[in-house]
mmCIF file of C-alpha atoms and ligand atoms in Angstrom:
data_model
loop_
_atom_site.group_PDB
_atom_site.id
_atom_site.type_symbol
_atom_site.label_atom_id
_atom_site.label_comp_id
_atom_site.label_asym_id
_atom_site.label_seq_id
_atom_site.Cartn_x
_atom_site.Cartn_y
_atom_site.Cartn_z
ATOM 1 C CA MET A 47 -37.879 6.114 -22.379
ATOM 2 C CA GLU A 48 -36.393 5.174 -18.622
ATOM 3 C CA LYS A 49 -34.701 2.151 -18.901
ATOM 4 C CA THR A 50 -34.003 1.472 -15.414
ATOM 5 C CA PRO A 51 -36.717 -1.241 -13.381
ATOM 6 C CA ILE A 52 -39.319 0.211 -11.414
ATOM 7 C CA THR A 53 -40.806 -0.071 -8.816
ATOM 8 C CA ALA A 54 -44.943 -1.465 -8.292
ATOM 9 C CA GLU A 55 -45.960 1.702 -7.212
ATOM 10 C CA GLN A 56 -43.998 3.364 -10.319
ATOM 11 C CA MET A 57 -45.707 1.249 -12.504
ATOM 12 C CA ARG A 58 -49.026 2.059 -11.178
ATOM 13 C CA HIS A 59 -48.514 5.757 -11.189
ATOM 14 C CA TYR A 60 -47.423 5.950 -14.953
ATOM 15 C CA ASP A 61 -50.452 3.481 -15.323
ATOM 16 C CA SER A 62 -52.742 5.561 -13.685
ATOM 17 C CA TYR A 63 -51.202 8.899 -15.832
ATOM 18 C CA THR A 64 -51.456 7.294 -19.012
ATOM 19 C CA ILE A 65 -55.615 6.379 -17.796
ATOM 20 C CA ASN A 66 -56.398 9.031 -16.674
ATOM 21 C CA GLN A 67 -54.616 11.663 -17.337
ATOM 22 C CA ILE A 68 -53.332 10.897 -21.188
ATOM 23 C CA GLY A 69 -56.717 9.544 -21.578
ATOM 24 C CA ILE A 70 -55.657 5.532 -23.238
ATOM 25 C CA PRO A 71 -58.430 3.374 -21.430
ATOM 26 C CA SER A 72 -57.191 0.717 -19.289
ATOM 27 C CA LEU A 73 -58.231 -2.592 -21.514
ATOM 28 C CA VAL A 74 -56.325 -1.028 -24.578
ATOM 29 C CA LEU A 75 -53.532 -1.056 -21.917
ATOM 30 C CA MET A 76 -54.591 -4.452 -21.616
ATOM 31 C CA GLU A 77 -54.813 -5.646 -25.306
ATOM 32 C CA ARG A 78 -51.383 -4.419 -26.394
ATOM 33 C CA ALA A 79 -50.234 -6.549 -23.481
ATOM 34 C CA ALA A 80 -51.636 -9.344 -24.556
ATOM 35 C CA LEU A 81 -50.589 -8.906 -27.940
ATOM 36 C CA ALA A 82 -46.796 -8.522 -26.318
ATOM 37 C CA VAL A 83 -47.203 -12.097 -24.864
ATOM 38 C CA ARG A 84 -49.132 -13.712 -27.899
ATOM 39 C CA ASP A 85 -46.524 -12.800 -30.189
ATOM 40 C CA GLU A 86 -43.961 -14.124 -27.486
ATOM 41 C CA ILE A 87 -45.365 -17.616 -27.379
ATOM 42 C CA LEU A 88 -46.334 -17.749 -30.847
ATOM 43 C CA ASN A 89 -42.844 -16.262 -32.134
ATOM 44 C CA ALA A 90 -40.240 -18.155 -29.333
ATOM 45 C CA PHE A 91 -42.117 -21.460 -28.877
ATOM 46 C CA PRO A 92 -43.797 -22.706 -32.203
ATOM 47 C CA LEU A 93 -43.455 -26.244 -30.281
ATOM 48 C CA TYR A 94 -45.072 -25.935 -27.489
ATOM 49 C CA LEU A 95 -48.247 -25.112 -28.966
ATOM 50 C CA ASP A 96 -50.270 -28.515 -28.929
ATOM 51 C CA HIS A 97 -52.458 -27.163 -25.349
ATOM 52 C CA VAL A 98 -51.419 -23.979 -23.776
ATOM 53 C CA VAL A 99 -53.352 -23.718 -20.316
ATOM 54 C CA VAL A 100 -54.204 -20.253 -19.456
ATOM 55 C CA VAL A 101 -53.801 -19.687 -15.048
ATOM 56 C CA ALA A 102 -55.950 -17.080 -14.489
ATOM 57 C CA GLY A 103 -56.146 -15.039 -11.075
ATOM 58 C CA SER A 104 -58.960 -12.399 -10.643
ATOM 59 C CA GLY A 105 -57.312 -9.349 -11.033
ATOM 60 C CA ASN A 106 -55.692 -7.200 -13.776
ATOM 61 C CA ASN A 107 -52.976 -9.765 -14.735
ATOM 62 C CA GLY A 108 -56.045 -12.633 -14.335
ATOM 63 C CA GLY A 109 -57.521 -10.313 -17.218
ATOM 64 C CA ASP A 110 -54.308 -10.001 -19.551
ATOM 65 C CA GLY A 111 -54.317 -13.656 -19.190
ATOM 66 C CA LEU A 112 -57.945 -14.066 -19.984
ATOM 67 C CA ASP A 113 -57.095 -11.551 -23.444
ATOM 68 C CA VAL A 114 -54.587 -13.720 -24.173
ATOM 69 C CA ALA A 115 -56.007 -16.887 -24.377
ATOM 70 C CA ARG A 116 -58.611 -15.042 -26.262
ATOM 71 C CA LEU A 117 -55.841 -13.811 -28.585
ATOM 72 C CA LEU A 118 -53.843 -17.645 -28.736
ATOM 73 C CA HIS A 119 -57.652 -19.287 -29.709
ATOM 74 C CA ILE A 120 -57.986 -17.085 -32.740
ATOM 75 C CA ALA A 121 -54.266 -17.981 -33.821
ATOM 76 C CA GLY A 122 -55.835 -21.381 -33.811
ATOM 77 C CA VAL A 123 -53.854 -22.735 -30.996
ATOM 78 C CA LYS A 124 -56.008 -25.144 -28.543
ATOM 79 C CA VAL A 125 -55.805 -23.228 -25.095
ATOM 80 C CA THR A 126 -58.062 -24.059 -21.838
ATOM 81 C CA ILE A 127 -57.951 -21.469 -18.579
ATOM 82 C CA LEU A 128 -57.941 -22.706 -14.917
ATOM 83 C CA ASN A 129 -59.628 -20.226 -13.659
ATOM 84 C CA VAL A 130 -58.149 -19.989 -9.812
ATOM 85 C CA GLY A 131 -59.331 -16.492 -8.339
ATOM 86 C CA ASN A 132 -62.624 -15.913 -7.052
ATOM 87 C CA PRO A 133 -64.899 -14.899 -9.168
ATOM 88 C CA ASP A 134 -66.860 -12.471 -7.289
ATOM 89 C CA HIS A 135 -63.415 -10.409 -6.446
ATOM 90 C CA ALA A 136 -63.245 -9.775 -10.779
ATOM 91 C CA SER A 137 -61.641 -6.652 -11.342
ATOM 92 C CA THR A 138 -63.840 -4.661 -14.418
ATOM 93 C CA GLU A 139 -61.358 -5.377 -17.374
ATOM 94 C CA HIS A 140 -61.188 -8.976 -15.844
ATOM 95 C CA GLN A 141 -65.308 -9.195 -16.368
ATOM 96 C CA VAL A 142 -64.855 -7.739 -19.571
ATOM 97 C CA GLN A 143 -62.008 -10.543 -20.977
ATOM 98 C CA GLU A 144 -64.221 -13.339 -19.309
ATOM 99 C CA LYS A 145 -67.137 -12.536 -20.976
ATOM 100 C CA ILE A 146 -64.932 -12.545 -24.582
ATOM 101 C CA CYS A 147 -63.665 -15.571 -23.789
ATOM 102 C CA GLN A 148 -67.365 -17.092 -23.069
ATOM 103 C CA TYR A 149 -68.411 -15.745 -26.901
ATOM 104 C CA TYR A 150 -65.321 -17.659 -28.521
ATOM 105 C CA GLN A 151 -66.051 -20.451 -25.899
ATOM 106 C CA ILE A 152 -62.832 -20.869 -24.745
ATOM 107 C CA PRO A 153 -62.795 -23.965 -22.505
ATOM 108 C CA GLU A 154 -63.035 -23.114 -18.665
ATOM 109 C CA LYS A 155 -61.705 -25.273 -15.847
ATOM 110 C CA THR A 156 -61.001 -25.313 -12.265
ATOM 111 C CA ASP A 157 -59.572 -28.530 -11.316
ATOM 112 C CA LEU A 158 -55.910 -28.510 -11.026
ATOM 113 C CA SER A 159 -55.925 -31.647 -13.498
ATOM 114 C CA ALA A 160 -56.128 -29.464 -16.858
ATOM 115 C CA LEU A 161 -52.219 -28.678 -15.742
ATOM 116 C CA LYS A 162 -51.728 -32.074 -17.078
ATOM 117 C CA GLN A 163 -52.636 -31.786 -20.224
ATOM 118 C CA ALA A 164 -50.579 -28.417 -20.693
ATOM 119 C CA SER A 165 -47.007 -28.003 -23.251
ATOM 120 C CA LEU A 166 -47.672 -24.788 -21.959
ATOM 121 C CA ILE A 167 -48.812 -22.757 -19.511
ATOM 122 C CA VAL A 168 -49.475 -19.354 -19.144
ATOM 123 C CA ASP A 169 -49.220 -17.501 -15.953
ATOM 124 C CA ALA A 170 -51.365 -15.242 -15.101
ATOM 125 C CA MET A 171 -52.222 -15.335 -11.105
ATOM 126 C CA PHE A 172 -50.412 -12.628 -9.972
ATOM 127 C CA GLY A 173 -48.784 -9.927 -11.145
ATOM 128 C CA ILE A 174 -47.900 -6.237 -9.807
ATOM 129 C CA GLY A 175 -50.823 -6.564 -6.912
ATOM 130 C CA ILE A 176 -49.077 -9.098 -5.224
ATOM 131 C CA ASP A 177 -49.310 -7.711 -1.918
ATOM 132 C CA ARG A 178 -48.691 -10.833 0.857
ATOM 133 C CA PRO A 179 -47.780 -14.353 1.171
ATOM 134 C CA VAL A 180 -49.429 -16.859 -1.725
ATOM 135 C CA THR A 181 -51.917 -19.887 0.048
ATOM 136 C CA GLY A 182 -54.711 -22.514 -0.392
ATOM 137 C CA ALA A 183 -55.728 -22.362 -4.138
ATOM 138 C CA TYR A 184 -52.736 -20.448 -5.709
ATOM 139 C CA ALA A 185 -50.269 -22.273 -3.970
ATOM 140 C CA ASP A 186 -51.370 -25.549 -5.041
ATOM 141 C CA ALA A 187 -51.837 -24.044 -8.372
ATOM 142 C CA ILE A 188 -48.189 -22.708 -8.787
ATOM 143 C CA ALA A 189 -46.880 -26.085 -7.176
ATOM 144 C CA THR A 190 -48.545 -28.410 -9.673
ATOM 145 C CA ILE A 191 -47.085 -25.909 -12.176
ATOM 146 C CA ASN A 192 -43.498 -26.444 -10.906
ATOM 147 C CA GLU A 193 -43.721 -29.685 -11.035
ATOM 148 C CA SER A 194 -45.034 -30.423 -14.269
ATOM 149 C CA ASP A 195 -42.794 -30.338 -17.611
ATOM 150 C CA ALA A 196 -44.485 -27.763 -19.687
ATOM 151 C CA LEU A 197 -42.654 -24.647 -20.912
ATOM 152 C CA VAL A 198 -43.951 -21.905 -18.660
ATOM 153 C CA VAL A 199 -44.558 -18.173 -19.752
ATOM 154 C CA ALA A 200 -45.333 -15.543 -16.761
ATOM 155 C CA VAL A 201 -47.226 -12.708 -17.155
ATOM 156 C CA ASP A 202 -45.532 -9.417 -16.086
ATOM 157 C CA MET A 203 -43.737 -11.368 -13.425
ATOM 158 C CA PRO A 204 -43.426 -14.958 -12.340
ATOM 159 C CA SER A 205 -46.850 -15.293 -9.582
ATOM 160 C CA GLY A 206 -45.429 -14.987 -5.752
ATOM 161 C CA ILE A 207 -42.154 -12.914 -6.791
ATOM 162 C CA ASN A 208 -42.449 -9.096 -5.353
ATOM 163 C CA THR A 209 -42.223 -6.899 -8.142
ATOM 164 C CA ASP A 210 -39.764 -4.606 -5.546
ATOM 165 C CA THR A 211 -37.654 -7.065 -3.713
ATOM 166 C CA GLY A 212 -37.150 -10.193 -6.029
ATOM 167 C CA ALA A 213 -38.692 -11.988 -3.137
ATOM 168 C CA ILE A 214 -40.416 -15.319 -2.729
ATOM 169 C CA MET A 215 -44.124 -14.478 -1.216
ATOM 170 C CA GLY A 216 -44.581 -18.145 0.493
ATOM 171 C CA THR A 217 -43.942 -20.139 -3.130
ATOM 172 C CA ALA A 218 -43.538 -18.487 -6.931
ATOM 173 C CA VAL A 219 -43.250 -20.106 -10.370
ATOM 174 C CA LYS A 220 -40.856 -21.141 -12.096
ATOM 175 C CA ALA A 221 -41.195 -19.316 -15.437
ATOM 176 C CA ASP A 222 -39.205 -19.965 -18.792
ATOM 177 C CA ALA A 223 -39.496 -16.348 -19.682
ATOM 178 C CA THR A 224 -41.473 -13.597 -18.035
ATOM 179 C CA VAL A 225 -42.753 -10.826 -20.588
ATOM 180 C CA THR A 226 -43.252 -8.076 -18.285
ATOM 181 C CA PHE A 227 -44.947 -4.743 -19.562
ATOM 182 C CA ALA A 228 -43.872 -0.859 -20.003
ATOM 183 C CA PHE A 229 -40.155 -1.184 -18.129
ATOM 184 C CA ASN A 230 -38.471 -4.038 -16.122
ATOM 185 C CA LYS A 231 -39.049 -3.855 -12.613
ATOM 186 C CA VAL A 232 -36.477 -4.101 -9.993
ATOM 187 C CA GLY A 233 -37.854 -7.494 -8.257
ATOM 188 C CA LEU A 234 -37.157 -9.165 -11.719
ATOM 189 C CA THR A 235 -33.378 -8.027 -11.578
ATOM 190 C CA LYS A 236 -32.968 -9.166 -8.036
ATOM 191 C CA ALA A 237 -33.073 -11.776 -5.433
ATOM 192 C CA ASP A 238 -34.658 -15.089 -5.610
ATOM 193 C CA GLY A 239 -37.075 -13.077 -8.595
ATOM 194 C CA ALA A 240 -34.037 -12.713 -11.218
ATOM 195 C CA LYS A 241 -34.037 -16.403 -11.341
ATOM 196 C CA TYR A 242 -37.502 -17.422 -10.898
ATOM 197 C CA ALA A 243 -38.362 -15.104 -14.011
ATOM 198 C CA GLY A 244 -36.760 -17.213 -16.331
ATOM 199 C CA ARG A 245 -35.798 -14.846 -19.657
ATOM 200 C CA ILE A 246 -37.055 -11.405 -19.649
ATOM 201 C CA VAL A 247 -38.747 -9.313 -22.308
ATOM 202 C CA ILE A 248 -39.610 -6.410 -21.975
ATOM 203 C CA ALA A 249 -43.213 -5.420 -23.677
ATOM 204 C CA ASP A 250 -42.277 -1.673 -23.994
ATOM 205 C CA ASP A 251 -44.153 -0.701 -26.811
ATOM 206 C CA MET A 252 -47.024 -0.596 -23.918
ATOM 207 C CA GLY A 253 -48.392 2.846 -24.532
ATOM 208 C CA THR A 254 -47.542 3.533 -20.704
ATOM 209 C CA TYR A 255 -45.697 7.058 -20.170
ATOM 210 C CA ALA A 256 -43.360 7.892 -17.634
ATOM 211 C CA VAL A 257 -44.104 10.789 -16.049
ATOM 212 C CA ASP A 258 -41.415 12.509 -13.288
ATOM 213 C CA ASP A 259 -43.673 14.299 -11.451
HETATM 214 N N1 LIG B 15 -48.936 -2.370 -16.546
HETATM 215 C C1 LIG B 15 -49.304 -1.965 -17.303
HETATM 216 O O1 LIG B 15 -49.443 -1.391 -18.888
HETATM 217 C C2 LIG B 15 -50.453 -3.108 -17.654
HETATM 218 C C3 LIG B 15 -50.806 -3.829 -16.303
HETATM 219 N N2 LIG B 15 -51.695 -4.509 -16.197
HETATM 220 C C4 LIG B 15 -51.296 -5.641 -15.754
HETATM 221 O O2 LIG B 15 -52.396 -4.998 -13.933
HETATM 222 C C5 LIG B 15 -51.334 -6.000 -13.601
HETATM 223 C C6 LIG B 15 -51.912 -5.997 -12.259
HETATM 224 O O3 LIG B 15 -53.174 -5.564 -11.764
HETATM 225 P P1 LIG B 15 -53.881 -5.364 -10.216
HETATM 226 O O4 LIG B 15 -55.689 -6.171 -10.604
HETATM 227 O O5 LIG B 15 -53.299 -4.643 -9.420
HETATM 228 O O6 LIG B 15 -53.226 -7.271 -9.246
HETATM 229 P P2 LIG B 15 -52.912 -8.771 -9.602
HETATM 230 O O7 LIG B 15 -53.942 -9.247 -10.746
HETATM 231 O O8 LIG B 15 -51.466 -8.556 -9.930
HETATM 232 O O9 LIG B 15 -53.526 -9.398 -8.457
HETATM 233 C C7 LIG B 15 -55.013 -9.723 -8.324
HETATM 234 C C8 LIG B 15 -55.640 -9.650 -6.925
HETATM 235 O O10 LIG B 15 -55.047 -9.498 -6.003
HETATM 236 C C9 LIG B 15 -54.826 -9.950 -4.855
HETATM 237 N N3 LIG B 15 -53.890 -10.502 -3.883
HETATM 238 C C10 LIG B 15 -52.405 -9.574 -3.920
HETATM 239 N N4 LIG B 15 -51.342 -11.251 -3.408
HETATM 240 C C11 LIG B 15 -52.729 -12.114 -2.778
HETATM 241 C C12 LIG B 15 -51.991 -13.502 -2.476
HETATM 242 N N5 LIG B 15 -51.146 -13.085 -1.899
HETATM 243 N N6 LIG B 15 -53.182 -14.079 -2.363
HETATM 244 C C13 LIG B 15 -54.588 -13.926 -2.535
HETATM 245 N N7 LIG B 15 -54.168 -12.792 -3.186
HETATM 246 C C14 LIG B 15 -53.850 -11.623 -3.666
HETATM 247 C C15 LIG B 15 -55.104 -8.565 -5.058
HETATM 248 O O11 LIG B 15 -56.163 -8.152 -4.244
HETATM 249 C C16 LIG B 15 -54.404 -7.691 -5.966
HETATM 250 O O12 LIG B 15 -55.234 -6.934 -6.535
HETATM 251 C C17 LIG B 15 -50.547 -5.927 -13.814
HETATM 252 O O13 LIG B 15 -49.184 -7.067 -12.993
HETATM 253 C C18 LIG B 15 -50.235 -6.647 -14.930
HETATM 254 O O14 LIG B 15 -50.412 -7.681 -15.939
HETATM 255 C C19 LIG B 15 -53.055 -4.077 -17.056
HETATM 256 O O15 LIG B 15 -53.310 -5.314 -17.674
HETATM 257 C C20 LIG B 15 -52.982 -3.025 -18.221
HETATM 258 C C21 LIG B 15 -51.614 -3.122 -18.545
HETATM 259 K K1 LIG B 16 -48.537 -13.393 -13.308
#
């Protein structure tokens, strides 16, 4: 398996090859991604589990976050979801995960004050899909996260960090750890990305396959 850090475009290519050519459904990849984040949180941060707040965007990074919220909830952890994204823009997978979280009646908030009670924050606003500077409610959430003394675990990328350059796009989450999927990302190895990522965990048992075509 290729071990050098990859770009967002390469990751999207490998994802779509795995989903469309091999036939592994994207929700299966999402579940495997979320299991890796859950395992890292339970194994590495057992003293920070009093109240986990998952900050979710409306794309598949947010979908991963909702999946992690459910997995932690059924593991007996107190979890609150803070939805920052616009629900009207929710991706298909995000909507599936949202419905499951509603089944488990996991509390959902939109007010940033939810972050004040967090012992651990899961940053699931943006992953490799970030394509413009962060502004508005997302920027406010990032500022509040960075001011918090909660432990911060980023899903795939610290939100606001450019996957390919490591540059801060307006503003970015400073994470204690980042669980990135399938392969390391170029943006986690250089510039501000290397600093903002914290300890990097590469979840490479993802079922995502590198193709060289
Ligand atoms: N690699 C894997 O095996 C898997 C990765 N998964 C996760 O999917 C995300 C990528 O999801 P995507 O929906 O493409 O993008 P994001 O969730 O990162 O971003 C959502 C959405 O946000 C918009 N956007 C971009 N920049 C901004 C901005 N500055 N302000 C507001 N909105 C912005 C843009 O339209 C994006 O589409 C990946 O990181 C993983 O977490 C899958 O779960 C499956 C397994
Ligand atoms: K993120």
